[in-house]
Every structure is written in C-alpha cells, then in structure tokens.
XYZ file of N, CA and C in Angstrom:
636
model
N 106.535 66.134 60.794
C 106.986 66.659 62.085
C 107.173 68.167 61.982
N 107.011 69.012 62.695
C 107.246 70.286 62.938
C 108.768 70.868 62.846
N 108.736 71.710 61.837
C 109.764 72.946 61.681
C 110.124 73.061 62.991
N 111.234 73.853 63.453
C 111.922 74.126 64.802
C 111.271 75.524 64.643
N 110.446 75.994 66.130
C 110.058 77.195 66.331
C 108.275 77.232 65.914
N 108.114 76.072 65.299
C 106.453 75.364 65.125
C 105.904 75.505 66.536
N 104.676 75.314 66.939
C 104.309 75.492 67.979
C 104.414 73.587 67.616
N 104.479 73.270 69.173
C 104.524 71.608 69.692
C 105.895 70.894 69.427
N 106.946 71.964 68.423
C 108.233 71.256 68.527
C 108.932 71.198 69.118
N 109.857 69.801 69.419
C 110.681 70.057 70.428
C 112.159 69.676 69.674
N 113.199 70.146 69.926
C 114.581 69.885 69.175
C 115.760 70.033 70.294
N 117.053 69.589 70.182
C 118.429 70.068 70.519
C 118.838 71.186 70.087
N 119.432 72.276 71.017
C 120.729 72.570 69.973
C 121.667 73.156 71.015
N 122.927 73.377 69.793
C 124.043 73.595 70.667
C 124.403 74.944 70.177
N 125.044 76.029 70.931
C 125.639 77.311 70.360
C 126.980 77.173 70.005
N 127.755 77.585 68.655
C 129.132 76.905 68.144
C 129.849 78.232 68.382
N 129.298 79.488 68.082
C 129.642 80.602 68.105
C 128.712 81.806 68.803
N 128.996 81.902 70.056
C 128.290 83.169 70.526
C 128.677 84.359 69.856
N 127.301 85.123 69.916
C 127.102 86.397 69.450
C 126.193 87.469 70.686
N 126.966 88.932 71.218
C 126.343 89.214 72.133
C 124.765 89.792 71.418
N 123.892 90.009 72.184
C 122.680 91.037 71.816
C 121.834 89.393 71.387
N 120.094 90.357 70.155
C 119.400 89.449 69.819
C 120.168 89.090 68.035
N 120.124 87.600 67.842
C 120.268 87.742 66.670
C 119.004 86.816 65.693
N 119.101 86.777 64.687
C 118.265 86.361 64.216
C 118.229 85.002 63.154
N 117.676 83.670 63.522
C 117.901 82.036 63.285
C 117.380 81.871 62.021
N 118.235 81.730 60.908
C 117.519 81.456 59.289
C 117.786 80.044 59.155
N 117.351 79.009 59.831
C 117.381 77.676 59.696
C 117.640 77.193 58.269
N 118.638 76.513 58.259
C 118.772 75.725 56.958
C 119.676 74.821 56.843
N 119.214 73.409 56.231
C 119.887 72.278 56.390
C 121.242 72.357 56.357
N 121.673 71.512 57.408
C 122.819 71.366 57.885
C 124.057 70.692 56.532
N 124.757 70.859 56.390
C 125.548 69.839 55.606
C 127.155 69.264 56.366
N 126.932 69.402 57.339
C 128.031 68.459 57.975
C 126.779 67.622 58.922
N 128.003 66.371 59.452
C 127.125 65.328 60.375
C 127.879 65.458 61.756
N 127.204 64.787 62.483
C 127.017 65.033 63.934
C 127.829 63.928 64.491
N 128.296 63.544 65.576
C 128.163 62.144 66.191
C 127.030 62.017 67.312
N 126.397 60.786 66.660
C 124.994 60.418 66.927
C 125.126 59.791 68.648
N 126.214 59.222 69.055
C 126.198 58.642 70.167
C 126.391 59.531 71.113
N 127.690 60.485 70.839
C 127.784 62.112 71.818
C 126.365 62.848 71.811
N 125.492 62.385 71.087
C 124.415 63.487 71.054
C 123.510 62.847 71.735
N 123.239 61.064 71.906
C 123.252 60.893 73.172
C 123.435 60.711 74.321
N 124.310 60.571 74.349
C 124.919 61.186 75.802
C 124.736 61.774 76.741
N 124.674 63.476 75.651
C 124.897 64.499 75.963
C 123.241 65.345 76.225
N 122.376 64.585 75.333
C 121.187 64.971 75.677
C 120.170 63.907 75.901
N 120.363 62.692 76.231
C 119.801 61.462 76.087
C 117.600 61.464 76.000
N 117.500 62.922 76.240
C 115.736 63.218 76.256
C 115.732 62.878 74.722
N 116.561 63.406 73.963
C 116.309 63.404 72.233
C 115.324 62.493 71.849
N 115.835 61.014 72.707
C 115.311 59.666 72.063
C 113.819 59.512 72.543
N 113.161 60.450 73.487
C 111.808 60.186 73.602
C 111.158 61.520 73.107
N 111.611 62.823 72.307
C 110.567 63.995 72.112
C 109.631 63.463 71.264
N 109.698 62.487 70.659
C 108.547 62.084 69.996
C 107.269 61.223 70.732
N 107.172 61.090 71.484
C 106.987 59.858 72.044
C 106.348 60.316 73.697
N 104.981 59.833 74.212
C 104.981 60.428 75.274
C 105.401 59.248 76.478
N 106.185 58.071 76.485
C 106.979 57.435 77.871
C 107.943 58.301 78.527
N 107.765 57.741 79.771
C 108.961 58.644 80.016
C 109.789 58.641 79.443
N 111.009 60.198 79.739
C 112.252 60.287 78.470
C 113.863 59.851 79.123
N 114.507 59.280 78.225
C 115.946 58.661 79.331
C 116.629 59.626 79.634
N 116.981 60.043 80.787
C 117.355 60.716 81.683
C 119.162 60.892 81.614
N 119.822 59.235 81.276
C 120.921 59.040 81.238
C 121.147 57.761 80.386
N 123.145 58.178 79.488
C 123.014 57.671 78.412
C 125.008 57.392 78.818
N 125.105 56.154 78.516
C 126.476 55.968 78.291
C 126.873 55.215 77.213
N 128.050 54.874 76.904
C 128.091 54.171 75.702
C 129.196 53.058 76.104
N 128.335 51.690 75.729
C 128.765 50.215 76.437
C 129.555 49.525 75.390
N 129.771 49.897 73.918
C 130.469 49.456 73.394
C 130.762 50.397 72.021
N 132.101 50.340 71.288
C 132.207 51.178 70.303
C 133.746 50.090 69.416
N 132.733 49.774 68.682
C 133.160 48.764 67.493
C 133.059 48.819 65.688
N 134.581 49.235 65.540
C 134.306 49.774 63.855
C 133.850 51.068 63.724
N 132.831 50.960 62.842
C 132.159 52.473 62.838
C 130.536 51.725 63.438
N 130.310 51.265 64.529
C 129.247 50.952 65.690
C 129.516 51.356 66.618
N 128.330 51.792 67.467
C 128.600 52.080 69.029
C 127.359 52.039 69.223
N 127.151 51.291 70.215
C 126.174 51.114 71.497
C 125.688 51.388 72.590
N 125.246 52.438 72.967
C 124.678 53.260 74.109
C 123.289 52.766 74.545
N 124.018 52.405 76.161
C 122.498 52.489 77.313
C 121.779 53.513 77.766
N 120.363 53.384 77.076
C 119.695 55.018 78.409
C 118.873 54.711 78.810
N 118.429 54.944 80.155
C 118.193 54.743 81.602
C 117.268 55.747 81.282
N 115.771 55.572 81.897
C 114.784 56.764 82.292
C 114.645 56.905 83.841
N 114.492 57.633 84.493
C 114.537 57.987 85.854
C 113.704 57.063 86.303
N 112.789 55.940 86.023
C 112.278 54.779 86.904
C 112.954 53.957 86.717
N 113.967 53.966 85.714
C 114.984 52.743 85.660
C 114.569 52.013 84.013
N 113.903 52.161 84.009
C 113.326 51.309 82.377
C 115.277 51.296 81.669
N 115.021 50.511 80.373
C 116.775 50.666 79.731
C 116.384 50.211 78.616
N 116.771 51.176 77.986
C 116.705 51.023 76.133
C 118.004 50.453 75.993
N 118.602 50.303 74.316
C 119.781 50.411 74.027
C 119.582 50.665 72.477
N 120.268 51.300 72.102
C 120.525 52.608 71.459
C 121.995 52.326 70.084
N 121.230 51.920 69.050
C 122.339 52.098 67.916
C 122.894 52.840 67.255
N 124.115 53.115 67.175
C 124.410 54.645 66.572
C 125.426 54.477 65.236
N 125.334 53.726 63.956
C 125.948 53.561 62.774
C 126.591 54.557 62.805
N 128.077 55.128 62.118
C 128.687 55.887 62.320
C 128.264 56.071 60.461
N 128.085 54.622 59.882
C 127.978 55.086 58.041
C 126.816 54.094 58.069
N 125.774 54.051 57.539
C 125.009 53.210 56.459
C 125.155 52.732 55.816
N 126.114 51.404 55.856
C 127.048 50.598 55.190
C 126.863 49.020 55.682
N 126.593 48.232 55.089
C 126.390 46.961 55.151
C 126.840 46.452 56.530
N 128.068 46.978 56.496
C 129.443 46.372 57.891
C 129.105 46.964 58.894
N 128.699 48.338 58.666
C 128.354 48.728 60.091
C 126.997 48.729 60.511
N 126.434 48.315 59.864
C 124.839 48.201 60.107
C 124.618 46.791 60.546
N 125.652 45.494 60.172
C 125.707 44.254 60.751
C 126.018 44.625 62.319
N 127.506 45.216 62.286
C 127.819 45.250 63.615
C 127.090 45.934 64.398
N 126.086 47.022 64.002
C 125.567 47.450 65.599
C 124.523 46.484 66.090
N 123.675 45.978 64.813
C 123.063 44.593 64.993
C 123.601 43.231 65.819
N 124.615 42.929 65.801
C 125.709 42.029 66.552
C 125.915 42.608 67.979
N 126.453 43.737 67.724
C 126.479 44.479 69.295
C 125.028 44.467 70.383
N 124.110 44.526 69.149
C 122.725 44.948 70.185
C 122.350 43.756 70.950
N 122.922 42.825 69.886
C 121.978 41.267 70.069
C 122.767 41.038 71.473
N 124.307 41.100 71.073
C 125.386 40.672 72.813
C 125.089 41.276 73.333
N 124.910 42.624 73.290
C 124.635 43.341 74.462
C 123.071 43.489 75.637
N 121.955 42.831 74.728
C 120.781 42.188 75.167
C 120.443 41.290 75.738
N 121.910 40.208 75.445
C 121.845 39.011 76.303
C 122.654 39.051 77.691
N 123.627 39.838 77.428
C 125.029 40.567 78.841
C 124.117 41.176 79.671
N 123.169 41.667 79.455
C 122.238 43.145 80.540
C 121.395 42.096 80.906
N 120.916 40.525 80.292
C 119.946 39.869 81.115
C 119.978 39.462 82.364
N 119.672 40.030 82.955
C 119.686 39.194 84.810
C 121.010 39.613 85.329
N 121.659 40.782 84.617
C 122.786 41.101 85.250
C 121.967 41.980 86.928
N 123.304 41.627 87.615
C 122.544 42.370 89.023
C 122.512 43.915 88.968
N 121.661 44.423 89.216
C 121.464 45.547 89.370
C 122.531 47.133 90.189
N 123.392 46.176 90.978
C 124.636 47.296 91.784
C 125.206 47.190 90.827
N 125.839 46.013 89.866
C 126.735 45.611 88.602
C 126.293 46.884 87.361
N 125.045 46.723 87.613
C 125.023 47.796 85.865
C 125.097 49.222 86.344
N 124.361 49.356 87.923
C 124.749 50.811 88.693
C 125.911 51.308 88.523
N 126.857 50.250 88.654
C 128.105 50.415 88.521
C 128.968 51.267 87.549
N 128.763 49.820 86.372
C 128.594 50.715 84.938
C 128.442 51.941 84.648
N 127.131 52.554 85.051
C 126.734 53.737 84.836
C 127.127 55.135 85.547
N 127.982 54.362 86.935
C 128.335 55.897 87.637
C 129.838 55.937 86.783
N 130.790 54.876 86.423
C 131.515 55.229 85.993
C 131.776 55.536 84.846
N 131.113 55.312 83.795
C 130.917 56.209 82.532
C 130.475 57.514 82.585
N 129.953 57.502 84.200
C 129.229 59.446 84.263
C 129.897 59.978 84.452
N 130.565 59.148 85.879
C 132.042 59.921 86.369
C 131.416 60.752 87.636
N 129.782 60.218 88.203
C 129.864 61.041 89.466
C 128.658 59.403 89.577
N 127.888 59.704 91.084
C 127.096 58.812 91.871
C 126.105 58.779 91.018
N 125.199 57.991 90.813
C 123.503 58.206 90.593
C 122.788 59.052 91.060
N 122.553 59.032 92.440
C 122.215 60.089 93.099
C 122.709 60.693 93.316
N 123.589 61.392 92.629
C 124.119 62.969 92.309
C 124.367 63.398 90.997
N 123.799 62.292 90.229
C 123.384 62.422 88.805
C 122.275 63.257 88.814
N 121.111 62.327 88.883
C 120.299 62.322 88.702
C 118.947 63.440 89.699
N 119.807 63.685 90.940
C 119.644 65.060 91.775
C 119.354 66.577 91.095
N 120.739 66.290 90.098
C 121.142 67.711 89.657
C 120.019 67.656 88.444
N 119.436 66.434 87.807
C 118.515 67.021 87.075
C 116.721 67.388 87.674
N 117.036 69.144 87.951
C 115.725 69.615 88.763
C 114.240 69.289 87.817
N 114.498 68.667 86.474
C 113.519 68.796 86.014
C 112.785 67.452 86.115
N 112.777 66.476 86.341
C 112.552 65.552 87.637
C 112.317 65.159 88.198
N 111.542 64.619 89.235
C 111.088 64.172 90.415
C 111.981 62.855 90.619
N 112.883 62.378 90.613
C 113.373 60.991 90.976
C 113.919 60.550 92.742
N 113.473 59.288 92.237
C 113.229 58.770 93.444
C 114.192 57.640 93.519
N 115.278 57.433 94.377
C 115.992 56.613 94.124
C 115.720 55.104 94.487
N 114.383 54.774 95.459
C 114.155 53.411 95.770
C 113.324 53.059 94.073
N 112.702 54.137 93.913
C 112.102 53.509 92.603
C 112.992 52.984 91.851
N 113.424 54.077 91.562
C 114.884 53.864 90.386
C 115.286 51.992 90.221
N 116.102 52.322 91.530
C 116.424 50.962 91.459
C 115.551 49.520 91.584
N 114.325 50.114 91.785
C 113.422 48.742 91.679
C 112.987 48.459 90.377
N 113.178 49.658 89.675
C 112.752 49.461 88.280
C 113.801 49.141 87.361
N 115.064 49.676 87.745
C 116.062 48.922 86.877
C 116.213 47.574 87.064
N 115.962 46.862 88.133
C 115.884 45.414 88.936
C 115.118 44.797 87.640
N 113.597 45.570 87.674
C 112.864 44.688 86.831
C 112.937 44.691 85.727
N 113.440 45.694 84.897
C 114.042 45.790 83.607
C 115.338 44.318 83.083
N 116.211 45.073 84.274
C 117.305 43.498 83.612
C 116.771 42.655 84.274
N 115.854 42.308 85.118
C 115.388 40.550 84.818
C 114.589 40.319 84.039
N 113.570 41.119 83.684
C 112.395 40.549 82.505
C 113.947 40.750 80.827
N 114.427 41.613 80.758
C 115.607 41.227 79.913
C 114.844 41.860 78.687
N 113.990 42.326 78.307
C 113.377 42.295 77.157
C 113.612 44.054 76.397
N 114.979 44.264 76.640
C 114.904 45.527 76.228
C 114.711 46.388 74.575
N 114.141 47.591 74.998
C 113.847 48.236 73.496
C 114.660 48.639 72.526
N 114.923 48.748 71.698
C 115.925 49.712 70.606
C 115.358 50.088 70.021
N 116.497 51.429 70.101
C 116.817 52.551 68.997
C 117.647 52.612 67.844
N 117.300 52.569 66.658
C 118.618 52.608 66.027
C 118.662 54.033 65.479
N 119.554 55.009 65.731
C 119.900 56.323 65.497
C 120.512 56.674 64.119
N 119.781 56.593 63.457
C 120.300 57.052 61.705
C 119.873 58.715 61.626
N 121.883 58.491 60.549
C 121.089 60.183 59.809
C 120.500 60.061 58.228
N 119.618 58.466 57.965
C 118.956 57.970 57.049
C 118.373 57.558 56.823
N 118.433 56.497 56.040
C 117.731 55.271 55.582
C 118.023 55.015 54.262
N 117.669 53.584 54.444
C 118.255 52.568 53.562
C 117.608 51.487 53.080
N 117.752 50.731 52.173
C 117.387 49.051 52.488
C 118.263 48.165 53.296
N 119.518 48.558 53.613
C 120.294 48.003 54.722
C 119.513 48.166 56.081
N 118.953 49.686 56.426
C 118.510 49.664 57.383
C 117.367 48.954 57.552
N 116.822 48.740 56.645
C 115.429 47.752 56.819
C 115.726 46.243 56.993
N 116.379 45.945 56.483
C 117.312 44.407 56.766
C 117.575 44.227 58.426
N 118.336 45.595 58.929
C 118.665 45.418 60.232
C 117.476 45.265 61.280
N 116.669 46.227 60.411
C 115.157 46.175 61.541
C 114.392 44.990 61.539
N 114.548 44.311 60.579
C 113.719 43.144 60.390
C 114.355 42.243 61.158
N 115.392 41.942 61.117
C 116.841 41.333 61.928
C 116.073 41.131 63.357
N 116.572 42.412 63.863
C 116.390 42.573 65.451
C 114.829 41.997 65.773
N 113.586 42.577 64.820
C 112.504 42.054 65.211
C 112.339 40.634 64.657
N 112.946 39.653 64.520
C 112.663 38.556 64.304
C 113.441 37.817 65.512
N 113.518 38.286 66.325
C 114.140 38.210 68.014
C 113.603 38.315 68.722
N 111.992 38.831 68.709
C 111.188 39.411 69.077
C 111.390 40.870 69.823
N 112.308 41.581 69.537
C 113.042 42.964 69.928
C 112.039 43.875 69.276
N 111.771 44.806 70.428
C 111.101 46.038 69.970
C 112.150 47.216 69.538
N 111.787 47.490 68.178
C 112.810 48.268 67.634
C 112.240 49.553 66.761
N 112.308 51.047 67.260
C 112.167 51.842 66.415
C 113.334 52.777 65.698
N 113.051 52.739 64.549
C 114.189 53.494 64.115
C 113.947 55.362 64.088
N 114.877 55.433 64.412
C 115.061 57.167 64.911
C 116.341 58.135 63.730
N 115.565 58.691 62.932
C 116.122 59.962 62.122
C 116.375 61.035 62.795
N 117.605 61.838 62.111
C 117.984 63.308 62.577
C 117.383 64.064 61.407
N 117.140 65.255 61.973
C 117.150 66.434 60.937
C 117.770 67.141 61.673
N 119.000 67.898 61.055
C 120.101 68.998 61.445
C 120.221 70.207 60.536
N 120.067 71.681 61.259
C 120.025 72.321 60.599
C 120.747 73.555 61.408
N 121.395 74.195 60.965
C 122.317 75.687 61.148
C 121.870 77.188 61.139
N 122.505 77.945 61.444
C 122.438 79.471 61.108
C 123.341 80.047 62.179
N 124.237 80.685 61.905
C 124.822 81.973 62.805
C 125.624 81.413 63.960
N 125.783 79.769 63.970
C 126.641 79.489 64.680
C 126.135 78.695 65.682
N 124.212 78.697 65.144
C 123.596 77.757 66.056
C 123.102 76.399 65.083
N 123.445 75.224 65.945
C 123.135 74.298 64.985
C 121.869 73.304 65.940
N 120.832 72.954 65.357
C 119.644 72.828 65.942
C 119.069 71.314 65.051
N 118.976 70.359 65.906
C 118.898 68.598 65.896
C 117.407 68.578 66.038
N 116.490 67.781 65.040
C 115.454 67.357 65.278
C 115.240 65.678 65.128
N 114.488 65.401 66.109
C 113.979 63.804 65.781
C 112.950 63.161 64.749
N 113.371 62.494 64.100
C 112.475 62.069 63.137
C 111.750 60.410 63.076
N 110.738 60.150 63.300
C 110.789 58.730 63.425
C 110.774 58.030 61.450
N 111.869 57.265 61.730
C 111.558 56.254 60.032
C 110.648 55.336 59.613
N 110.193 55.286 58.333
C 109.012 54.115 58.432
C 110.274 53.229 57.266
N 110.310 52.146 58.047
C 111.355 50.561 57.603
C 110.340 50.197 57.036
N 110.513 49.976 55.402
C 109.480 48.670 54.393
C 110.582 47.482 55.081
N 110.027 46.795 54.990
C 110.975 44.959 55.242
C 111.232 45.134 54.352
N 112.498 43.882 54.158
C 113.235 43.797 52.724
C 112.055 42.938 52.139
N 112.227 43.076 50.192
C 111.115 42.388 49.678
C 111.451 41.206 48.931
C-alpha cells in the first residue's frame, strides 16, 4: 500500500498540535494506539479507501463489551456493514467481538427499518436528513436511502470488518469463525504514524492463513 503523500494514497489524520505558517511532515511510526471504534465514528470513509463500493457515510457504536465494541456503518444507499473493533488481541476479546457480531447479525435481521433509523439518529444526536445533508460530498437521496436500508435488514446478510492494529493466529481463528456462518468478513489493519503534532492513520487490508 502506499506511503502517505504517494500519489493514489488515501489516509486520516488529525492535527494534535497546531503550528501557525508551513511546516514540514517527517512521518514516522506511531508508538501509541488509537481507539479504533472513535476512529470510526469519526471518519467512518476509513473502512472503504481501499476498496472501490461505496464508502460508509455513517458509523455508531451498537455495543461495547469488555475490551469489544461493535459499530454499524451505513453507506449513503443504505447498505450496513458491522464493524469489529478489539480493544487487545487477546483470546477474550477476540471471542467477544465474534459473539457480539454473531448477536448483533441476527438483532439487525428483519428489524424494521424506522427502528434502526432510529438507532442511528440517536447515537448521531441530529436527523438523517440533516446528517447526511451536511455531507456536501455526496449526492444522497433520502427515498433511496431508505429503500436500501429496507433491503439490507431483510436480506440480513451483512458484511464485516474486523478493525485490528494486527494480527494474530487468534485473529485467524476469529475469521474463520465468522466465515463458517457464511459471513463475509475482511479484516482491516491500521498503520499510524506522527510528526509535529500531526498524527496520520492508514488502512491496511490483512491476509488471515486459517488456523492449521
């Protein structure tokens, strides 16, 4: 994958410390960690720069158990991933976001569609359509929207993410897990890296051996 500032890369970042004028970005690995679920949230496109489907637009988080948490993101036709965010790479928490994904795959089946709307304005804390307005970059359409979230939770068959800042043979256990459910599951790496107060998130996709 491309260095940040590569031509074709695309990354996050956040400014920790402004500096007035130009300054100048000496990228280099990060050594603190992030929280993976605030980062989607907060930028929920992260989970598609790799990837040309549309990118989720909006991201809340439907459950947060142990060191697990579980975040829904919504792409502006409505499609709905759900989104694992291990807080450690640890046996326990790599069961539970697995446990979470599985309940939470069967709860979103055929749930009605105003019901999960619901959900989602109040984890935003404003309307849909005044969500999703303010993002000009965009075109959304709100009859679509909701016809496509309709068909999402009734066909029920949603995708995952599981958001590591790794890998493991735990994590390969989990992936094998979910796809023996018939769950489409890709696993999603960070690369985090710093300078001058700017800290700058890249996506990485993982290749899971099955356990042997």
């Amino acid at each position: 994958m491309p260095r940040p500032g590569q031509p074709g890369s695309s990354f996050c970042f956040r400014v920790k410390q402004e500096r007035p004028g130009w300054n100048v970005l000496n990228l280099v690995p990060a050594k603190t960690s992030i929280d993976l679920a605030a980062l989607v949230c907060g930028a929920p496109e992260f989970l598609s720069m790799d990837a040309s489907e549309p990118s989720a637009q909006a991201a809340v988080v439907l459950s947060e158990r142990g060191d697990a948490r579980v975040v829904a993101a919504v792409n502006e036709v409505g499609g709905i991933s759900l989104v694992g965010c291990p807080v450690q790479l640890t046996r326990l928490a790599l069961t539970t976001v697995v446990q979470e994904l599985l309940v939470f795959s069967g709860r979103l089946w055929r749930m009605p569609p105003d019901e999960f709307s619901a959900v989602l304005e109040k984890r935003l804390g404003r309307s849909l359509s005044d969500y999703f307005s303010s993002r000009a970059a965009i075109d959304w359409s709100e009859n679509g929207f909701r016809s496509g979230l309709g068909r999402s939770l009734e066909r029920g068959r949603f995708p995952v993410v599981l958001l590591l800042d790794g890998s493991n043979p735990e994590v390969a256990e989990a992936v094998a897990h979910l796809k023996s459910h018939n769950i489409e599951v890709k696993s999603l790496g960070v690369e985090l890296y710093e300078s001058s107060g700017v800290e700058v998130i890249m996506p990485r996709v993982l290749e899971t051996a099955g356990p042997g």
